[in-house]
Short mmCIF file of C-alpha atoms and ligand atoms in Angstrom, two decimals:
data_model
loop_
_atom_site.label_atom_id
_atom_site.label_comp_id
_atom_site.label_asym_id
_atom_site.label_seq_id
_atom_site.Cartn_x
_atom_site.Cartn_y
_atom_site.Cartn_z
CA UNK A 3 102.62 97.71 77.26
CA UNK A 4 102.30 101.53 77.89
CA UNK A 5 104.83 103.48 76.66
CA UNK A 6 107.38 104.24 79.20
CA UNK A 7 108.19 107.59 78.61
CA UNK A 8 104.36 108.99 78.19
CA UNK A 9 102.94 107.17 81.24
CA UNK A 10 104.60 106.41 84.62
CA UNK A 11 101.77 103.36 85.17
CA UNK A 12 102.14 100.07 82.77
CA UNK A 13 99.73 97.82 82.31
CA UNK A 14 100.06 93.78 81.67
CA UNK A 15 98.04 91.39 80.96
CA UNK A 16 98.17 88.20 82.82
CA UNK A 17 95.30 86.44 84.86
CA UNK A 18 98.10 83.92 86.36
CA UNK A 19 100.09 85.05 89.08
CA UNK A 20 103.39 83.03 88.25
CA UNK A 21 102.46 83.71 84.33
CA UNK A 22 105.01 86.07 84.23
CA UNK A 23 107.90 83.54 85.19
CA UNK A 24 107.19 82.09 81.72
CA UNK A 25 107.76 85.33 79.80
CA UNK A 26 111.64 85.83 80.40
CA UNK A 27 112.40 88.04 77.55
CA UNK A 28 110.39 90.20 78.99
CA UNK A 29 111.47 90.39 82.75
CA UNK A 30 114.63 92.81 82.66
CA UNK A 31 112.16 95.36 80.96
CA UNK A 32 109.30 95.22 84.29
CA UNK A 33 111.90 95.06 86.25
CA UNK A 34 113.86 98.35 84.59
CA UNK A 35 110.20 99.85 84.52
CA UNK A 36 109.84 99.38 88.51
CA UNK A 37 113.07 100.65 88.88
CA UNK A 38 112.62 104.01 86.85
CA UNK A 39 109.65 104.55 89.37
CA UNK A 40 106.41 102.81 87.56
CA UNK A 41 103.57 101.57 88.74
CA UNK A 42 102.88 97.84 87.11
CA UNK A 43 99.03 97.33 87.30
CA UNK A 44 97.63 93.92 86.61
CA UNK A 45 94.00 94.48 85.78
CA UNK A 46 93.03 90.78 85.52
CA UNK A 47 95.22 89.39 88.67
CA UNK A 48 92.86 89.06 92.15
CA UNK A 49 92.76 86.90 95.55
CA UNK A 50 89.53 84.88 94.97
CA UNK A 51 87.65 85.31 98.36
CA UNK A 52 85.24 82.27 100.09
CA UNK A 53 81.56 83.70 101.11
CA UNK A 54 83.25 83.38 104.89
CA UNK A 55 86.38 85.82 103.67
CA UNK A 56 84.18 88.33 101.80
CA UNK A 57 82.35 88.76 105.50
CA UNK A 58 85.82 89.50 106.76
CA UNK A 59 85.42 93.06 104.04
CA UNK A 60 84.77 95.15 107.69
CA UNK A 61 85.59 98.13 109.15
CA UNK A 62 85.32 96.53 112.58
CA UNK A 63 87.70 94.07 111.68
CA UNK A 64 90.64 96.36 112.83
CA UNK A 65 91.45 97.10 116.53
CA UNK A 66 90.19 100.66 117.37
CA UNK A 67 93.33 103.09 117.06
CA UNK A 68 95.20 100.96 114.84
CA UNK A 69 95.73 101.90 111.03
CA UNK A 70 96.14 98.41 109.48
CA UNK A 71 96.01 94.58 110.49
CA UNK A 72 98.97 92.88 109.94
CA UNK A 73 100.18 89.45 109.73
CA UNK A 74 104.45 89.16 110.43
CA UNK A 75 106.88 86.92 108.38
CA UNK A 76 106.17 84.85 111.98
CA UNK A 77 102.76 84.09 110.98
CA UNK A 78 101.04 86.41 113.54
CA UNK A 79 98.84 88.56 113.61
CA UNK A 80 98.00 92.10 114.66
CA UNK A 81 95.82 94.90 115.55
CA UNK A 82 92.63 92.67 114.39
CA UNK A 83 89.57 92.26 115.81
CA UNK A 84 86.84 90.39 115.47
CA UNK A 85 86.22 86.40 116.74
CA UNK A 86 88.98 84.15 116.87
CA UNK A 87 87.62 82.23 114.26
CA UNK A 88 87.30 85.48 111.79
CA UNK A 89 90.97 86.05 112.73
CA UNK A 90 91.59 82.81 112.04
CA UNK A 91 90.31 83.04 108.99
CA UNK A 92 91.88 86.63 108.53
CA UNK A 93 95.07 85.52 108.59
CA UNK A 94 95.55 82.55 106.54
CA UNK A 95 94.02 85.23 103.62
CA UNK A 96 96.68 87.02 104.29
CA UNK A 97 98.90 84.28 104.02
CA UNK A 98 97.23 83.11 100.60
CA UNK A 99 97.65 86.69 99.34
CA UNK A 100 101.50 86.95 100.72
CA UNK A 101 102.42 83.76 98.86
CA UNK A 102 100.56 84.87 95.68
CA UNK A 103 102.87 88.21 95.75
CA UNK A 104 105.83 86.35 96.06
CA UNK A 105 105.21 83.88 93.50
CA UNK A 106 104.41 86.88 91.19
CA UNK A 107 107.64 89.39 92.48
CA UNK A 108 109.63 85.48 91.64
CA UNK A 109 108.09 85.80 87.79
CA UNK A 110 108.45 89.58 87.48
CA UNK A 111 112.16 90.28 88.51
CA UNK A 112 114.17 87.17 88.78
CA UNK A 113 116.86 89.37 89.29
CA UNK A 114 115.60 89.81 92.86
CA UNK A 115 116.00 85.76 93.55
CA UNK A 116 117.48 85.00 97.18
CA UNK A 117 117.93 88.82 98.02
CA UNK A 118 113.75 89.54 98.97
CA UNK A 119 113.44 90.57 102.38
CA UNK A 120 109.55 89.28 103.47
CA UNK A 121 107.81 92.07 105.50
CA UNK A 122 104.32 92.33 106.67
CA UNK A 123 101.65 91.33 104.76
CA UNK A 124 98.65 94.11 105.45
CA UNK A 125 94.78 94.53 105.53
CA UNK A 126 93.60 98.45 105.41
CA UNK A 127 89.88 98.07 105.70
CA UNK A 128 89.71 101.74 106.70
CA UNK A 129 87.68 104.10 104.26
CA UNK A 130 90.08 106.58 102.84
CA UNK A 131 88.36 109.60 102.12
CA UNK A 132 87.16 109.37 105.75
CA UNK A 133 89.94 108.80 107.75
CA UNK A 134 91.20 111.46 110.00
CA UNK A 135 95.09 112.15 109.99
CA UNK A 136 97.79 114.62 110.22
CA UNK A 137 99.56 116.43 107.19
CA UNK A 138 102.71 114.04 107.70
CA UNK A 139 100.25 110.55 108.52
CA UNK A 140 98.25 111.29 105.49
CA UNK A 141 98.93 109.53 102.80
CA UNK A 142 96.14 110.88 100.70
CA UNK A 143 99.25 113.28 100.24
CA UNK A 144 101.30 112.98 97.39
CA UNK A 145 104.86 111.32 98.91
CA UNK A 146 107.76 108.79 98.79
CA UNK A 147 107.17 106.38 101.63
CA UNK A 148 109.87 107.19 104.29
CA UNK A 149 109.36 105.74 107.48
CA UNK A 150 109.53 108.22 110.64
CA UNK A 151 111.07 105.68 113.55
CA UNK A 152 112.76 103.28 111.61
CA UNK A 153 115.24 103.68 109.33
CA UNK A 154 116.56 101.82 106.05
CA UNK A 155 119.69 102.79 105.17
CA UNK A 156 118.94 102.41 101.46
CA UNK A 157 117.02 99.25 101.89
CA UNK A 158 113.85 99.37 98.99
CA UNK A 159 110.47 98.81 99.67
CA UNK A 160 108.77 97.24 97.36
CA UNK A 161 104.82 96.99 97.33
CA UNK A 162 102.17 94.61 95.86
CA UNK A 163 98.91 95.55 96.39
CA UNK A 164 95.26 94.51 95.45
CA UNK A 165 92.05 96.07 95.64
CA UNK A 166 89.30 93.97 97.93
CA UNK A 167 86.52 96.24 97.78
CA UNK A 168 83.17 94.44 97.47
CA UNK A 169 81.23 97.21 96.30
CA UNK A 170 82.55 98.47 93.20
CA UNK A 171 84.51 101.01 94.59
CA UNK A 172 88.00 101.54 93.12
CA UNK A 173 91.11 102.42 94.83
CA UNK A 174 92.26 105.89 92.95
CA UNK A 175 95.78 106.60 92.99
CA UNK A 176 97.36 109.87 91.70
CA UNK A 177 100.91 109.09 90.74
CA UNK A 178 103.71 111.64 90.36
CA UNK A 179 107.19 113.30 88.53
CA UNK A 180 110.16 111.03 88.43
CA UNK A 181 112.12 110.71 91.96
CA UNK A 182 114.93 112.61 90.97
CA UNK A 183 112.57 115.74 89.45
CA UNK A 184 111.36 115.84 92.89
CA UNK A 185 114.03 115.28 94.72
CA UNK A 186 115.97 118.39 93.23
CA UNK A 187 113.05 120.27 94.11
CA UNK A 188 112.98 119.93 97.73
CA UNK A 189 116.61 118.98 98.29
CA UNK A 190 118.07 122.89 99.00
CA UNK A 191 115.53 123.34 101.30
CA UNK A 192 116.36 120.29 103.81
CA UNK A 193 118.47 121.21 106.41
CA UNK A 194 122.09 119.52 106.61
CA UNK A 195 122.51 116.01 108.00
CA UNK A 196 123.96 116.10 111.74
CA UNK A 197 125.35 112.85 112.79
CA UNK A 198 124.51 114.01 116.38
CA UNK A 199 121.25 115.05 116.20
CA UNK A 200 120.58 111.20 114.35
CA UNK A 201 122.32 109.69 117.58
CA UNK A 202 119.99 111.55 119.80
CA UNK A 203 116.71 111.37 118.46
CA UNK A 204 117.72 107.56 118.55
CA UNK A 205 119.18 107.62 122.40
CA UNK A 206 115.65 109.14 123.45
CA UNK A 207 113.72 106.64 121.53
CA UNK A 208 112.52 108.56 118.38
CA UNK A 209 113.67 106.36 116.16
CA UNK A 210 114.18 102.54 116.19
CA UNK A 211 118.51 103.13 115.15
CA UNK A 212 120.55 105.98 114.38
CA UNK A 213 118.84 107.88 111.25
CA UNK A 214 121.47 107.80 108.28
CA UNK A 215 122.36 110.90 105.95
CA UNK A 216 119.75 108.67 103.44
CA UNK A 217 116.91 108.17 105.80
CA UNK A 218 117.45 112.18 106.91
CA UNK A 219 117.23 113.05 103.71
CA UNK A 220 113.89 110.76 102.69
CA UNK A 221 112.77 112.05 105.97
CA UNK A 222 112.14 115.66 105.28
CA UNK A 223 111.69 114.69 101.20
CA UNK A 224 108.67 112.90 102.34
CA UNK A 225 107.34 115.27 104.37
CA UNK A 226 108.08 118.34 102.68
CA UNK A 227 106.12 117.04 99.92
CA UNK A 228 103.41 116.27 102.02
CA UNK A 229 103.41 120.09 103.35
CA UNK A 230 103.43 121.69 99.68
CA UNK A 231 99.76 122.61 98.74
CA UNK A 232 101.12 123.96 95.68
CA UNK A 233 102.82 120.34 94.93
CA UNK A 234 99.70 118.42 95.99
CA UNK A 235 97.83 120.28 93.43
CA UNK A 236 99.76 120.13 90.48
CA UNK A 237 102.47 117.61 91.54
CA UNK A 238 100.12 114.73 89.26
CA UNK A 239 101.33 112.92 86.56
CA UNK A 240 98.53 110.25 85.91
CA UNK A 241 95.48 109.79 88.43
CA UNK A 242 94.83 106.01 88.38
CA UNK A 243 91.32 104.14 89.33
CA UNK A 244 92.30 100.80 90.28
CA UNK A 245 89.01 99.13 90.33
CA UNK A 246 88.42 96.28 92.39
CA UNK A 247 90.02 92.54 91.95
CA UNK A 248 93.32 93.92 89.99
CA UNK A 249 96.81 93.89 91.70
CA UNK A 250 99.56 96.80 91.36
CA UNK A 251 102.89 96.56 91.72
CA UNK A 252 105.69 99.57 92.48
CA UNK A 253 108.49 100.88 94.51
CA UNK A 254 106.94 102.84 97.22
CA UNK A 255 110.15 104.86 97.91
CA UNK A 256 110.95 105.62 94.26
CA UNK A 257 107.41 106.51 92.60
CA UNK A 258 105.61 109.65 93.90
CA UNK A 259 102.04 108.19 94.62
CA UNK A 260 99.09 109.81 96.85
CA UNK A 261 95.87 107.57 97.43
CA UNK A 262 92.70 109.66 96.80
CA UNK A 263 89.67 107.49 97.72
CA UNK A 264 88.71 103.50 98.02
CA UNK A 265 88.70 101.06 101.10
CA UNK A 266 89.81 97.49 102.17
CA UNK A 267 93.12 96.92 100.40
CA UNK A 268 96.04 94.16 101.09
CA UNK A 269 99.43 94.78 100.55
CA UNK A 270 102.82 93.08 100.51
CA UNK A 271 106.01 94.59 101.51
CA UNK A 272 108.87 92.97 100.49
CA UNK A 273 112.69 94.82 100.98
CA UNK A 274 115.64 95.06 98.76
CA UNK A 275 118.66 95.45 99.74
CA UNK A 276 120.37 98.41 98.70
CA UNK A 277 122.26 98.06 95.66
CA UNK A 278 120.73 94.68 94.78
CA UNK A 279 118.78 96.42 91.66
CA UNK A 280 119.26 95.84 88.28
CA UNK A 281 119.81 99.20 87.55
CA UNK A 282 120.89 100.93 91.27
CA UNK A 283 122.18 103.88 89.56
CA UNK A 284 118.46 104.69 89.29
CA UNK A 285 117.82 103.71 93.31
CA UNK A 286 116.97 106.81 95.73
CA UNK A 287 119.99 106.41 97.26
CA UNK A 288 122.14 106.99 93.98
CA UNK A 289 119.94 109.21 93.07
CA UNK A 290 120.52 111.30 96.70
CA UNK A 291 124.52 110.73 96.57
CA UNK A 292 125.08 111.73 92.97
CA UNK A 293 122.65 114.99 94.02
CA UNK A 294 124.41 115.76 97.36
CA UNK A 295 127.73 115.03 95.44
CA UNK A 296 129.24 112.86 98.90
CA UNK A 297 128.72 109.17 99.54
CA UNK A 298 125.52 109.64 102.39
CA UNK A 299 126.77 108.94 105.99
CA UNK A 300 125.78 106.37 107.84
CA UNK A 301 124.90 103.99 105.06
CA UNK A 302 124.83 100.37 105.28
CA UNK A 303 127.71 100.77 107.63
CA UNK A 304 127.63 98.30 111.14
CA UNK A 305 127.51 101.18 114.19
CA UNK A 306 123.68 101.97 112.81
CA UNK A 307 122.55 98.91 111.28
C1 LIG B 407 100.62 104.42 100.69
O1 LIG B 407 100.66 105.61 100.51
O2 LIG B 407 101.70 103.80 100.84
C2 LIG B 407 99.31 103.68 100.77
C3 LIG B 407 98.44 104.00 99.63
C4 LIG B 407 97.07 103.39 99.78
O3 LIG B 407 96.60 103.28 100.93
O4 LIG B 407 96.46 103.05 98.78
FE1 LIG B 408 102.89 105.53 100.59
#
């Protein structure tokens, strides 16, 4: 294993997806290392693909205007195109691939048992380097994920993803400073929480509830980052290749992380909920409250859950 203090990406070596359930010494350390904001890359783990699946590897597979395809914890799925019979096919890949990550997130952190939240499980067949967005959309950028519209109160987001691409190509990540090196960074320049303001932007539809103190403050930390040429260029700790067939694991909300170049991807999303960490003194949202030096309004409490 990579030494955690030199390198904020550690590498293991299994070719089994539920290999690491038999390693239980070991699992408090991963899941410390995801916690402290690493990225866990599993060069030898893949989704074996049929001749039929690897024809699914398209660009046209997605619904013009959409970003991804997904398939819900419901089983259905979205913004594909294609035949019925490709999405047919389409989805019960992504199916195969969601029940690999959770077999694998079951091995890694046990600690997590019962608590996992199942999100979408995603296909981004759109070439990176290509793809037109703005400043805030682009995740090209350097960033914490923090969603715009819906917020999560502290809730973790927690990403598995594997590189599909047929042609060699790798997916390059560039991975970045600890959260809280970051954080201090940007937090004097965020304007102060109003309560208010949260309740209107969520009357007129802006966002899906009422935006917490947390998600305000992941809000602008996200794109303020984004916005900082100066931080784009020199905000890299590690730049990572991830070629194709390998899986990576991390907290998308707690390790800085910028995608450079590669195409057709899958990902899981799986949430914690806040506080449910091994170590949640090291969570964003300990992280935020210890910086602000207040408990962050609007947290986990009922009026905006
Ligand atoms: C992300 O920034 O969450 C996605 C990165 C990627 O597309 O590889
Ligand atoms: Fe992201």
């Amino acid at each position: 294993m990579t030494n955690a203090a030199a390198s904020p990406i550690v590498e293991l070596d299994f070719s089994d997806w539920a290999a690491p359930a038999g390693v239980p010494e070991k699992q408090a350390e991963w899941t410390a290392a995801l916690e402290a904001g690493q990225v866990l890359y599993f060069p030898h783990l893949s989704l074996p693909l049929s001749p039929p699946e690897q024809a699914l590897l398209r660009e046209d597979m997605l619904k013009a205007g959409s970003r991804n395809v997904s398939l819900g914890s419901d089983g259905v799925l979205k913004h594909a195109a294609g035949t019925p019979e490709e999405q047919k096919l389409l989805a019960a890949m992504l199916g195969r691939y969601r029940q690999l990550a959770l077999t694998l997130a079951d091995g890694l952190f046990p600690h997590y048992r019962g608590a996992l939240r199942v999100a979408p499980t995603s296909f981004r067949p759109k070439q990176v380097e290509t793809r037109a967005q703005s400043v805030h959309a682009d995740d090209r950028r350097m960033h914490f994920d923090a969603f715009a519209t819906r917020p999560t109160y502290g809730e973790r987001i927690l990403r598995i993803f594997t590189n599909l691409n047929p042609n060699g190509a790798p997916r390059v990540w560039r991975v970045g400073e600890p959260f809280e090196t970051v954080a201090k960074r940007y937090l004097p320049k965020i304007p102060p929480y109003s309560p208010l303001k949260a309740k209107l932007l969520n009357m007129v539809g802006a966002t899906k509830s009422v935006r917490s103190e947390y998600d305000h403050l992941m809000f602008n930390l996200h794109n303020l980052m984004k916005e900082d040429e100066q931080y784009q260029q020199n905000g890299t700790v590690a730049t990572q290749p991830f070629p194709p067939n390998c899986v990576w694991v991390c907290y998308a909300d707690g390790a800085a992380h910028g995608v450079a170049s590669g195409q057709y991807m899958m990902e899981q999303t799986l949430h914690l909920p806040p506080g449910r960490e091994l170590h949640p003194e090291n969570s964003p949202l300990a992280i935020l409250t210890r910086l602000m030096g207040h408990p962050l309004a609007g947290v986990g409490t009922a009026q905006t859950r």
